[in-house]
Every structure is written in structure tokens, then in C-alpha cells.
Amino acid sequence: MFPLRTATAVLLLPALLPLLTGCGDTGGLASAGPIPTARGPVHLWPERAGAAVPPADPGGAPPEYVKGLPRVRNQNVHEVDPVALVQAELRARPGAEVGPDGMPEETAAAIRACGAEGADAGAGCPVLKPYYRDLTGNGRDEVVVGIELPDKMMSVRVYTADPDGRLNRIMATTQTLVSVELAGRDVVLRMPSGNPGYELITAWSWDEGQRTMLPTREQIVRVSSGSSGASGSGGAA
């Protein structure tokens, strides 16, 4: 009978091995299955002569100084009244309706009528309260100014002060906006993408070589129904 018992034990041993292995599992690595073969990019139509990218200006963008404002001390943009800042730009470029300074005449008239105490000097003032953030990495705040325009459009502008106290505009864009956010040293604009259910997100960043802020990243993201975009935050006066 001994041979029979030995044979029985041998037959049961393979069946018990998975159970014993499972009981002794200490959470080690396990195979996730076969890994797809990596494929590099394929250059389509390599014989086609593509468009040329012009080189960046090694001298950077010329300063967009705001004329007609007193110089600030110690590059402190907190001294600047945002309404007076926008009014000075209106005086420098009267009648502009297109480009970074463009706005409808009714908006320009409303800005000219704003009080001099700041953006809260009247409910009808299109200049919104300013936000402050070091966007250039120089250790000093820049000021972010928003101007409400008709049809949910908005002009977003950023100004920095140079060592001589002059205000230099380093960003200006007008878009139909869902929201504006500050993320680190970026100004992030969220806007309708043109495709239902999707937003276009554009991040503007300081370019040290060009000495201005440029749209450096764009992304189209899907939004849930009823979502109106994330609310902005950071450094309000």
C-alpha cells in the first residue's frame, strides 16, 4: 500500500502549489501582460519642401512702454492705478478698434468715464480689479489687468516695471474667454474651441530671449456638461 500512498501524494502536490503560492504572496511584481512594440514617428511625404520657420529676433521684442504715467519706485507695480494705466493707453492710441489695443468705442468711452480711484470706482467701469504675480522670474510682481468687452470678450494685459520705473506692457490679447487663471508663472486663458463640449486652453509664458510673454502651450480639452471652466485665483489687490 505504500506505493499507492506515495503516488497519491505526488498527484496532489501540483494541485496544492498554486494555493501555497497565493498564501505566501507578499505583493511582489506581477506581469501585466505583453508590452506593445514602441513605434517611432514616421515622417510623411519627406520629399515635400516644408514651410520655413523664421529665426527669433536675437534682440527680443522692443519695450511697449506706457506713456503718460509717473514712474514707479523700486519696480513696484502695486503703485499703479489700473484704470489710469488703461486710460493712458487709450490716449496714446485713440480710435484703435483692432489689434491688441482694439476695443469698441462704447467700451473706450466707458473707460474714459471711470473714476481715478481704481477699478472699483463705479459699477460700469470695464476695467476689472488687478491681480499680481511674479511672471518674469525677476522676484518682483507684474500686474495683470482685465478689460470687459461686449459679447463675453475680454482684453488681458500684463505690465512689468523696468529698473527706471517705466511700465512695459509684455502681454496683450483679446479673446472670447470662459475664464482666466494664474498657474505658477503662466497666464492661462480658457476659451470656447469651436467644437461643442471642448475648450481651448492657452498658456502664456515669459520668454527671456524675446523679453515678452508668448502663447507657449495650447490644448483642447473636453468639459463636462454644465461646466463653465475653472475659476481663476492668485494675488488680488
XYZ file of N, CA and C in Angstrom:
711
model
N 0.816 -1.212 0.000
C 0.000 0.000 0.000
C 0.849 1.261 0.000
N 2.096 1.119 0.428
C 2.945 2.316 0.467
C 3.096 2.958 -0.910
N 3.317 2.179 -1.969
C 3.437 2.813 -3.283
C 2.202 3.601 -3.662
N 1.006 3.129 -3.287
C -0.232 3.819 -3.609
C -0.298 5.163 -2.908
N 0.053 5.185 -1.612
C 0.028 6.463 -0.884
C 1.037 7.457 -1.484
N 2.197 6.965 -1.854
C 3.211 7.843 -2.444
C 2.720 8.443 -3.751
N 2.081 7.625 -4.590
C 1.558 8.110 -5.856
C 0.479 9.157 -5.636
N -0.396 8.892 -4.626
C -1.466 9.849 -4.331
C -0.884 11.187 -3.905
N 0.143 11.169 -3.071
C 0.766 12.416 -2.613
C 1.389 13.171 -3.772
N 2.007 12.476 -4.682
C 2.623 13.123 -5.832
C 1.576 13.769 -6.710
N 0.411 13.109 -6.879
C -0.647 13.676 -7.698
C -1.244 14.931 -7.067
N -1.351 14.977 -5.735
C -1.946 16.128 -5.063
C -1.011 17.316 -4.991
N 0.300 17.079 -5.048
C 1.257 18.163 -4.869
C 1.117 19.264 -5.925
N 1.008 18.958 -7.215
C 0.855 20.053 -8.194
C -0.409 20.868 -7.968
N -1.495 20.254 -7.504
C -2.729 20.988 -7.269
C -2.605 21.944 -6.103
N -1.748 21.590 -5.108
C -1.610 22.449 -3.934
C -0.655 23.606 -4.171
N 0.253 23.483 -5.150
C 1.262 24.519 -5.348
C 0.672 25.902 -5.607
N -0.375 26.103 -6.466
C -0.928 27.444 -6.656
C -1.484 28.020 -5.367
N -2.127 27.162 -4.536
C -2.701 27.664 -3.282
C -1.608 28.094 -2.345
N -0.531 27.305 -2.244
C 0.560 27.659 -1.352
C 1.237 28.943 -1.820
N 1.374 29.094 -3.145
C 1.995 30.306 -3.674
C 1.161 31.528 -3.370
N -0.173 31.407 -3.514
C -1.061 32.517 -3.224
C -1.006 32.922 -1.777
N -0.950 31.963 -0.863
C -0.919 32.273 0.561
C 0.374 32.976 0.936
N 1.442 32.680 0.236
C 2.717 33.288 0.575
C 3.024 34.547 -0.217
N 2.063 35.101 -0.986
C 2.292 36.280 -1.818
C 2.521 37.498 -0.928
N 3.624 38.203 -1.141
C 3.935 39.389 -0.346
C 3.790 40.670 -1.149
N 3.032 40.640 -2.233
C 2.809 41.842 -3.025
C 3.929 42.168 -3.968
N 4.644 41.204 -4.456
C 5.740 41.459 -5.389
C 5.229 41.826 -6.766
N 6.182 42.067 -7.679
C 5.822 42.430 -9.038
C 5.138 41.279 -9.746
N 4.160 41.620 -10.565
C 3.458 40.619 -11.358
C 3.413 41.092 -12.792
N 3.389 40.185 -13.712
C 3.369 40.530 -15.122
C 2.044 41.176 -15.490
N 2.096 42.234 -16.278
C 0.889 42.905 -16.758
C 0.557 42.483 -18.182
N 1.230 41.479 -18.653
C 0.959 41.015 -20.000
C 1.965 41.567 -20.989
N 1.795 41.250 -22.236
C 2.759 41.696 -23.263
C 2.742 43.203 -23.435
N 3.898 43.790 -23.695
C 4.033 45.229 -23.892
C 4.003 45.521 -25.383
N 3.161 46.526 -25.791
C 3.125 46.855 -27.225
C 4.487 47.328 -27.710
N 4.803 46.998 -28.922
C 6.068 47.414 -29.507
C 6.063 48.921 -29.750
N 7.100 49.601 -29.262
C 7.195 51.051 -29.444
C 7.436 51.372 -30.912
N 6.745 52.428 -31.384
C 6.894 52.846 -32.772
C 7.303 54.309 -32.799
N 8.371 54.596 -33.493
C 8.825 55.966 -33.603
C 7.985 56.747 -34.598
N 8.147 58.086 -34.622
C 7.388 58.890 -35.589
C 7.805 58.581 -37.023
N 6.854 58.631 -37.902
C 7.098 58.393 -39.321
C 6.902 59.705 -40.058
N 7.917 60.157 -40.744
C 7.855 61.402 -41.491
C 7.108 61.161 -42.793
N 5.900 61.741 -42.898
C 5.091 61.574 -44.094
C 5.501 62.583 -45.160
N 5.470 62.150 -46.394
C 5.827 62.967 -47.549
C 7.169 63.666 -47.344
N 8.224 62.921 -47.101
C 9.534 63.544 -46.827
C 10.080 64.330 -48.008
N 9.580 64.065 -49.210
C 10.091 64.791 -50.370
C 9.511 66.201 -50.465
N 8.468 66.481 -49.673
C 7.825 67.803 -49.734
C 8.685 68.852 -49.040
N 8.828 70.007 -49.681
C 9.560 71.123 -49.077
C 8.624 71.851 -48.120
N 8.899 71.765 -46.834
C 8.034 72.374 -45.841
C 8.267 73.876 -45.703
N 7.375 74.507 -44.946
C 7.494 75.943 -44.703
C 8.693 76.213 -43.799
N 9.295 77.355 -43.984
C 10.454 77.753 -43.179
C 9.986 78.511 -41.937
N 10.643 78.280 -40.820
C 10.354 78.989 -39.575
C 11.390 80.095 -39.418
N 10.961 81.358 -39.432
C 11.952 82.436 -39.306
C 12.598 82.416 -37.935
N 13.875 82.732 -37.844
C 14.540 82.721 -36.540
C 14.023 83.844 -35.656
N 14.105 83.624 -34.339
C 13.685 84.646 -33.387
C 14.640 85.825 -33.438
N 14.114 86.996 -33.171
C 14.941 88.197 -33.121
C 15.878 88.100 -31.925
N 17.188 88.068 -32.148
C 18.101 87.912 -31.013
C 18.028 89.064 -30.027
N 17.525 90.221 -30.477
C 17.420 91.361 -29.576
C 16.156 91.386 -28.753
N 15.228 90.466 -29.048
C 13.968 90.450 -28.316
C 12.996 91.503 -28.814
N 11.790 91.462 -28.255
C 10.765 92.423 -28.645
C 11.075 93.793 -28.044
N 10.839 94.874 -28.798
C 11.078 96.204 -28.221
C 10.079 96.484 -27.108
N 10.464 97.248 -26.109
C 9.545 97.525 -24.992
C 8.314 98.284 -25.458
N 7.161 97.923 -24.895
C 5.902 98.630 -25.150
C 5.626 99.517 -23.939
N 6.394 100.592 -23.827
C 6.249 101.461 -22.668
C 4.933 102.235 -22.732
N 4.300 102.371 -21.566
C 3.067 103.139 -21.460
C 3.447 104.592 -21.202
N 3.025 105.464 -22.095
C 3.354 106.879 -21.971
C 2.304 107.599 -21.126
N 2.750 108.654 -20.458
C 1.816 109.498 -19.715
C 1.552 109.057 -18.297
N 2.383 108.175 -17.740
C 2.222 107.721 -16.359
C 3.465 108.087 -15.558
N 3.315 108.441 -14.292
C 4.503 108.656 -13.462
C 5.248 107.350 -13.256
N 6.554 107.434 -13.135
C 7.361 106.231 -12.926
C 7.161 105.702 -11.508
N 7.233 104.385 -11.372
C 7.042 103.768 -10.062
C 8.384 103.611 -9.377
N 8.343 103.471 -8.062
C 9.569 103.317 -7.275
C 9.861 101.841 -7.052
N 11.125 101.494 -7.162
C 11.586 100.135 -6.862
C 10.847 99.061 -7.673
N 10.456 99.419 -8.883
C 9.739 98.485 -9.773
C 8.461 97.946 -9.120
N 7.831 98.752 -8.309
C 6.646 98.332 -7.555
C 5.379 98.661 -8.343
N 4.847 97.667 -9.065
C 3.654 97.900 -9.879
C 2.398 98.049 -9.028
N 2.474 97.734 -7.731
C 1.319 97.929 -6.856
C 0.973 99.408 -6.724
N 1.896 100.284 -7.071
C 1.628 101.715 -7.003
C 0.729 102.195 -8.140
N 0.570 101.385 -9.160
C -0.101 101.836 -10.381
C -1.609 101.637 -10.257
N -2.364 102.686 -10.598
C -3.822 102.575 -10.691
C -4.162 101.931 -12.033
N -4.800 100.763 -12.033
C -5.059 100.087 -13.313
C -5.955 100.888 -14.253
N -6.888 101.664 -13.701
C -7.744 102.481 -14.556
C -6.921 103.564 -15.248
N -6.065 104.238 -14.474
C -5.204 105.259 -15.075
C -4.262 104.646 -16.109
N -3.840 103.413 -15.881
C -2.961 102.714 -16.815
C -3.651 102.503 -18.159
N -4.886 101.999 -18.117
C -5.619 101.747 -19.364
C -6.012 103.065 -20.022
N -6.369 104.059 -19.219
C -6.700 105.359 -19.792
C -5.504 105.973 -20.511
N -4.297 105.783 -19.969
C -3.100 106.293 -20.636
C -2.891 105.617 -21.979
N -3.176 104.321 -22.056
C -3.032 103.623 -23.339
C -4.085 104.093 -24.339
N -5.274 104.420 -23.849
C -6.305 104.958 -24.742
C -5.866 106.293 -25.327
N -5.256 107.123 -24.511
C -4.788 108.421 -25.008
C -3.667 108.245 -26.034
N -2.823 107.225 -25.818
C -1.705 107.001 -26.735
C -2.163 106.416 -28.061
N -3.261 105.654 -28.058
C -3.742 105.005 -29.283
C -5.245 105.247 -29.429
N -5.644 106.448 -29.657
C -7.085 106.747 -29.759
C -7.694 106.122 -31.006
N -8.901 105.630 -30.853
C -9.645 105.105 -32.001
C -9.238 103.725 -32.461
N -8.355 103.022 -31.738
C -7.945 101.675 -32.167
C -9.099 100.699 -31.974
N -9.460 99.995 -33.018
C -10.556 99.021 -32.943
C -10.111 97.606 -33.235
N -8.881 97.428 -33.708
C -8.347 96.097 -33.980
C -6.969 96.000 -33.343
N -6.454 94.767 -33.271
C -5.141 94.558 -32.679
C -5.202 94.510 -31.157
N -4.050 94.461 -30.504
C -4.024 94.309 -29.046
C -4.650 95.475 -28.294
N -4.734 96.652 -28.930
C -5.358 97.815 -28.295
C -6.795 98.021 -28.745
N -7.289 97.199 -29.634
C -8.603 97.412 -30.202
C -9.732 97.170 -29.217
N -10.731 98.048 -29.268
C -11.942 97.877 -28.467
C -13.039 98.756 -29.056
N -14.305 98.385 -28.851
C -15.402 99.217 -29.361
C -15.366 100.603 -28.728
N -15.868 101.564 -29.449
C -15.852 102.935 -28.948
C -16.659 103.084 -27.666
N -17.748 102.308 -27.535
C -18.532 102.427 -26.293
C -17.749 101.946 -25.079
N -16.892 100.936 -25.284
C -16.038 100.482 -24.176
C -14.988 101.530 -23.847
N -14.382 102.106 -24.871
C -13.391 103.158 -24.642
C -14.009 104.345 -23.924
N -15.240 104.712 -24.299
C -15.905 105.836 -23.634
C -16.175 105.516 -22.171
N -16.556 104.262 -21.903
C -16.813 103.873 -20.515
C -15.533 103.899 -19.692
N -14.404 103.537 -20.294
C -13.122 103.576 -19.578
C -12.719 105.015 -19.292
N -12.923 105.888 -20.267
C -12.583 107.293 -20.050
C -13.429 107.899 -18.932
N -14.636 107.340 -18.712
C -15.528 107.865 -17.675
C -15.275 107.250 -16.315
N -14.409 106.248 -16.230
C -14.137 105.607 -14.943
C -13.493 106.597 -13.977
N -13.758 106.409 -12.685
C -13.127 107.241 -11.680
C -11.640 106.958 -11.590
N -10.927 107.809 -10.898
C -9.475 107.700 -10.811
C -9.010 106.911 -9.600
N -9.937 106.439 -8.750
C -9.530 105.773 -7.519
C -9.157 104.311 -7.725
N -9.541 103.723 -8.823
C -9.241 102.320 -9.054
C -10.366 101.635 -9.790
N -10.242 100.331 -9.965
C -11.202 99.586 -10.779
C -12.565 99.499 -10.130
N -12.670 99.753 -8.843
C -13.956 99.684 -8.160
C -14.660 101.037 -8.124
N -14.158 101.988 -8.904
C -14.704 103.334 -8.861
C -15.915 103.464 -9.765
N -16.841 102.554 -9.687
C -18.052 102.624 -10.481
C -18.406 101.279 -11.060
N -19.683 100.912 -10.941
C -20.115 99.592 -11.401
C -20.000 99.454 -12.910
N -20.042 100.566 -13.631
C -19.990 100.485 -15.080
C -18.596 100.531 -15.653
N -17.555 100.515 -14.823
C -16.189 100.594 -15.334
C -15.761 99.243 -15.892
N -15.342 99.175 -17.159
C -14.957 97.883 -17.742
C -13.624 97.351 -17.233
N -12.807 98.174 -16.573
C -11.504 97.723 -16.078
C -11.713 96.967 -14.771
N -11.319 95.709 -14.756
C -11.532 94.856 -13.595
C -10.414 95.046 -12.572
N -10.616 94.506 -11.387
C -9.584 94.623 -10.353
C -8.316 93.897 -10.822
N -7.160 94.409 -10.466
C -5.909 93.811 -10.936
C -5.500 92.617 -10.098
N -4.654 91.780 -10.684
C -4.016 90.669 -9.976
C -2.509 90.830 -10.117
N -1.788 90.316 -9.119
C -0.342 90.499 -9.085
C 0.340 89.145 -8.950
N 1.417 88.962 -9.712
C 2.185 87.722 -9.668
C 3.540 87.977 -10.336
N 4.586 87.362 -9.819
C 5.891 87.417 -10.480
C 5.839 86.466 -11.671
N 5.681 87.008 -12.855
C 5.565 86.211 -14.071
C 6.865 86.155 -14.869
N 7.812 87.041 -14.573
C 9.060 87.077 -15.323
C 10.203 86.399 -14.587
N 10.001 86.062 -13.299
C 11.050 85.423 -12.525
C 12.102 86.381 -12.006
N 11.821 87.686 -12.008
C 12.806 88.651 -11.515
C 12.629 88.963 -10.026
N 11.706 88.252 -9.371
C 11.493 88.458 -7.951
C 10.546 89.593 -7.624
N 9.968 90.247 -8.630
C 9.038 91.354 -8.408
C 7.737 91.065 -9.149
N 6.650 91.568 -8.599
C 5.342 91.312 -9.196
C 5.171 92.047 -10.511
N 4.443 91.399 -11.428
C 3.827 92.072 -12.562
C 2.347 92.278 -12.231
N 1.692 93.166 -12.982
C 0.271 93.409 -12.765
C -0.504 92.903 -13.982
N -1.569 92.139 -13.709
C -2.440 91.584 -14.749
C -3.735 92.380 -14.740
N -4.087 92.959 -15.874
C -5.260 93.820 -15.992
C -6.234 93.186 -16.979
N -7.502 93.161 -16.610
C -8.550 92.666 -17.492
C -9.533 93.763 -17.841
N -9.984 93.786 -19.101
C -10.954 94.770 -19.572
C -12.124 94.014 -20.178
N -13.319 94.230 -19.625
C -14.515 93.570 -20.146
C -14.955 94.244 -21.440
N -15.220 93.414 -22.456
C -15.716 93.880 -23.735
C -17.063 93.219 -24.015
N -17.828 93.709 -24.984
C -19.124 93.084 -25.282
C -18.977 91.627 -25.732
N -20.089 90.884 -25.617
C -20.193 89.503 -26.111
C -19.189 88.563 -25.453
N -18.971 88.733 -24.134
C -18.078 87.868 -23.356
C -16.626 87.945 -23.807
N -16.287 88.947 -24.587
C -14.888 89.126 -24.960
C -14.170 89.879 -23.845
N -12.860 89.718 -23.815
C -12.066 90.320 -22.756
C -10.668 90.603 -23.275
N -10.139 91.733 -22.873
C -8.740 92.057 -23.155
C -7.929 91.780 -21.894
N -6.873 90.984 -22.029
C -5.997 90.651 -20.908
C -4.630 91.232 -21.198
N -4.126 92.023 -20.260
C -2.840 92.693 -20.454
C -1.980 92.502 -19.211
N -0.671 92.412 -19.438
C 0.291 92.259 -18.337
C 1.360 93.328 -18.491
N 1.712 93.936 -17.356
C 2.709 95.004 -17.346
C 3.771 94.702 -16.294
N 5.000 95.068 -16.630
C 6.105 94.976 -15.688
C 6.783 96.341 -15.618
N 7.517 96.564 -14.556
C 8.250 97.826 -14.406
C 9.730 97.568 -14.614
N 10.382 98.425 -15.396
C 11.810 98.262 -15.604
C 12.572 98.960 -14.468
N 13.895 98.799 -14.390
C 14.641 99.410 -13.285
C 14.486 100.925 -13.194
N 14.094 101.583 -14.314
C 13.893 103.032 -14.287
C 12.478 103.421 -13.883
N 11.620 102.404 -13.586
C 10.266 102.703 -13.137
C 9.251 102.870 -14.241
N 9.638 102.614 -15.491
C 8.689 102.731 -16.593
C 7.867 101.444 -16.713
N 6.580 101.614 -17.042
C 5.689 100.465 -17.215
C 5.816 99.932 -18.637
N 6.131 98.649 -18.740
C 6.323 97.994 -20.026
C 5.256 96.923 -20.181
N 4.470 97.017 -21.241
C 3.432 96.016 -21.495
C 4.056 94.803 -22.159
N 3.959 93.630 -21.511
C 4.600 92.418 -22.028
C 3.591 91.384 -22.523
N 2.301 91.680 -22.403
C 1.288 90.779 -22.946
C 0.025 91.583 -23.213
N -0.618 91.304 -24.339
C -1.908 91.906 -24.659
C -2.613 91.012 -25.657
N -3.798 90.573 -25.311
C -4.592 89.757 -26.221
C -6.064 89.986 -25.929
N -6.887 89.849 -26.946
C -8.334 89.985 -26.807
C -8.977 88.721 -27.340
N -9.770 88.065 -26.486
C -10.379 86.787 -26.839
C -11.781 86.702 -26.245
N -12.580 85.783 -26.783
C -13.830 85.391 -26.132
C -13.474 84.361 -25.080
N -13.577 84.720 -23.809
C -12.996 83.912 -22.746
C -14.050 83.259 -21.865
N -13.747 82.017 -21.478
C -14.506 81.329 -20.433
C -13.978 81.755 -19.071
N -12.642 81.765 -18.916
C -12.029 82.170 -17.658
C -10.568 82.488 -17.880
N -9.978 83.142 -16.871
C -8.556 83.460 -16.859
C -7.986 82.928 -15.546
N -6.826 82.283 -15.608
C -6.213 81.708 -14.417
C -4.739 82.086 -14.364
N -4.199 82.100 -13.153
C -2.766 82.194 -12.937
C -2.295 80.843 -12.437
N -1.334 80.257 -13.117
C -0.794 78.953 -12.736
C 0.717 79.054 -12.737
N 1.319 79.118 -11.544
C 2.746 79.330 -11.474
C 3.089 80.676 -12.065
N 3.923 80.687 -13.106
C 4.295 81.918 -13.782
C 3.611 82.040 -15.137
N 2.498 81.350 -15.325
C 1.751 81.394 -16.579
C 0.415 82.096 -16.386
N -0.021 82.788 -17.441
C -1.398 83.273 -17.539
C -2.122 82.308 -18.461
N -3.159 81.662 -17.932
C -3.853 80.594 -18.656
C -5.232 81.098 -19.058
N -5.502 81.072 -20.349
C -6.784 81.505 -20.892
C -7.573 80.287 -21.338
N -8.827 80.239 -20.912
C -9.732 79.167 -21.341
C -10.802 79.802 -22.209
N -11.014 79.225 -23.397
C -11.956 79.820 -24.333
C -12.679 78.721 -25.102
N -13.854 79.019 -25.653
C -14.531 78.023 -26.485
C -13.651 77.623 -27.662
N -13.641 76.330 -27.963
C -12.761 75.837 -29.025
C -13.401 75.897 -30.404
N -14.700 76.085 -30.460
C -15.411 75.988 -31.730
C -16.062 74.643 -31.920
N -15.660 73.634 -31.130
C -16.285 72.312 -31.152
C -17.117 72.156 -29.879
N -18.395 71.847 -29.996
C -19.238 71.716 -28.798
C -18.651 70.719 -27.797
N -18.643 71.118 -26.525
C -18.149 70.243 -25.476
C -16.654 70.315 -25.235
N -15.944 71.212 -25.935
C -14.489 71.294 -25.794
C -14.071 72.755 -25.580
N -13.021 72.921 -24.778
C -12.418 74.223 -24.556
C -10.997 74.232 -25.107
N -10.556 75.409 -25.519
C -9.171 75.625 -25.912
C -8.469 76.330 -24.757
N -7.391 75.742 -24.271
C -6.624 76.314 -23.174
C -5.283 76.783 -23.730
N -4.974 78.051 -23.513
C -3.712 78.623 -23.974
C -2.953 79.175 -22.779
N -1.699 78.763 -22.631
C -0.841 79.253 -21.548
C 0.162 80.249 -22.125
N 0.170 81.445 -21.565
C 1.127 82.483 -21.948
C 2.250 82.482 -20.925
N 3.499 82.460 -21.402
C 4.666 82.364 -20.530
C 5.690 83.424 -20.921
N 6.494 83.811 -19.948
C 7.567 84.774 -20.189
C 8.685 84.107 -20.971
N 9.103 84.758 -22.058
C 10.219 84.293 -22.870
C 11.379 85.248 -22.628
N 12.403 84.748 -21.947
C 13.518 85.605 -21.572
C 14.250 86.137 -22.792
N 14.371 85.314 -23.831
C 15.086 85.751 -25.021
C 14.354 86.847 -25.772
N 13.030 86.744 -25.859
C 12.249 87.735 -26.590
C 11.766 88.878 -25.704
N 11.960 88.739 -24.388
C 11.606 89.777 -23.423
C 10.126 90.137 -23.483
N 9.299 89.120 -23.664
C 7.863 89.320 -23.705
C 7.185 88.015 -23.350
N 5.863 88.046 -23.157
C 5.108 86.824 -22.897
C 4.528 86.319 -24.213
N 4.632 85.005 -24.409
C 4.181 84.387 -25.647
C 3.247 83.221 -25.337
N 2.308 82.906 -26.245
C 1.486 81.702 -26.066
C 2.328 80.456 -26.342
N 2.758 79.791 -25.279
C 3.724 78.704 -25.413
C 3.088 77.320 -25.464
N 1.865 77.168 -24.961
C 1.224 75.849 -24.960
C -0.263 76.011 -25.238
N -0.782 75.119 -26.060
C -2.219 75.091 -26.341
C -2.727 73.665 -26.220
N -3.946 73.541 -25.705
C -4.524 72.219 -25.503
C -6.036 72.313 -25.645
N -6.622 71.345 -26.329
C -8.084 71.253 -26.422
C -8.531 70.167 -25.455
N -9.415 70.521 -24.532
C -9.859 69.580 -23.512
C -11.374 69.472 -23.545
N -11.840 68.292 -23.190
C -13.278 68.073 -23.113
C -13.783 68.536 -21.763
N -14.926 69.182 -21.743
C -15.507 69.666 -20.493
C -16.835 68.954 -20.263
N -17.148 68.738 -18.991
C -18.407 68.087 -18.650
C -19.560 69.034 -18.906
N -20.742 68.495 -19.128
C -21.918 69.325 -19.388
C -22.217 70.187 -18.178
N -22.499 71.450 -18.425
C -22.791 72.370 -17.334
C -21.571 73.038 -16.758
N -20.372 72.602 -17.169
C -19.152 73.217 -16.641
C -18.909 74.531 -17.347
N -18.488 75.527 -16.578
C -18.216 76.840 -17.150
C -16.763 77.221 -17.019
N -15.876 76.216 -16.788
C -14.459 76.490 -16.647
C -14.085 76.739 -15.230
N -12.824 76.520 -14.921
C -12.341 76.722 -13.570
C -12.201 78.200 -13.287
N -12.380 78.577 -12.041
C -12.240 79.967 -11.653
C -10.795 80.301 -11.391
N -10.397 81.513 -11.746
C -9.022 81.925 -11.537
C -8.769 82.322 -10.108
N -7.484 82.369 -9.715
C -7.127 82.782 -8.372
C -5.715 83.296 -8.368
N -5.392 84.048 -7.342
C -3.995 84.400 -7.129
C -3.721 85.867 -7.046
N -3.263 86.321 -5.857
C -2.639 87.620 -5.710
C -3.488 88.819 -5.947
N -4.771 88.829 -5.584
C -5.588 90.001 -5.810
C -5.160 91.127 -4.904
N -5.392 92.352 -5.380
C -5.049 93.505 -4.564
C -6.071 93.674 -3.455
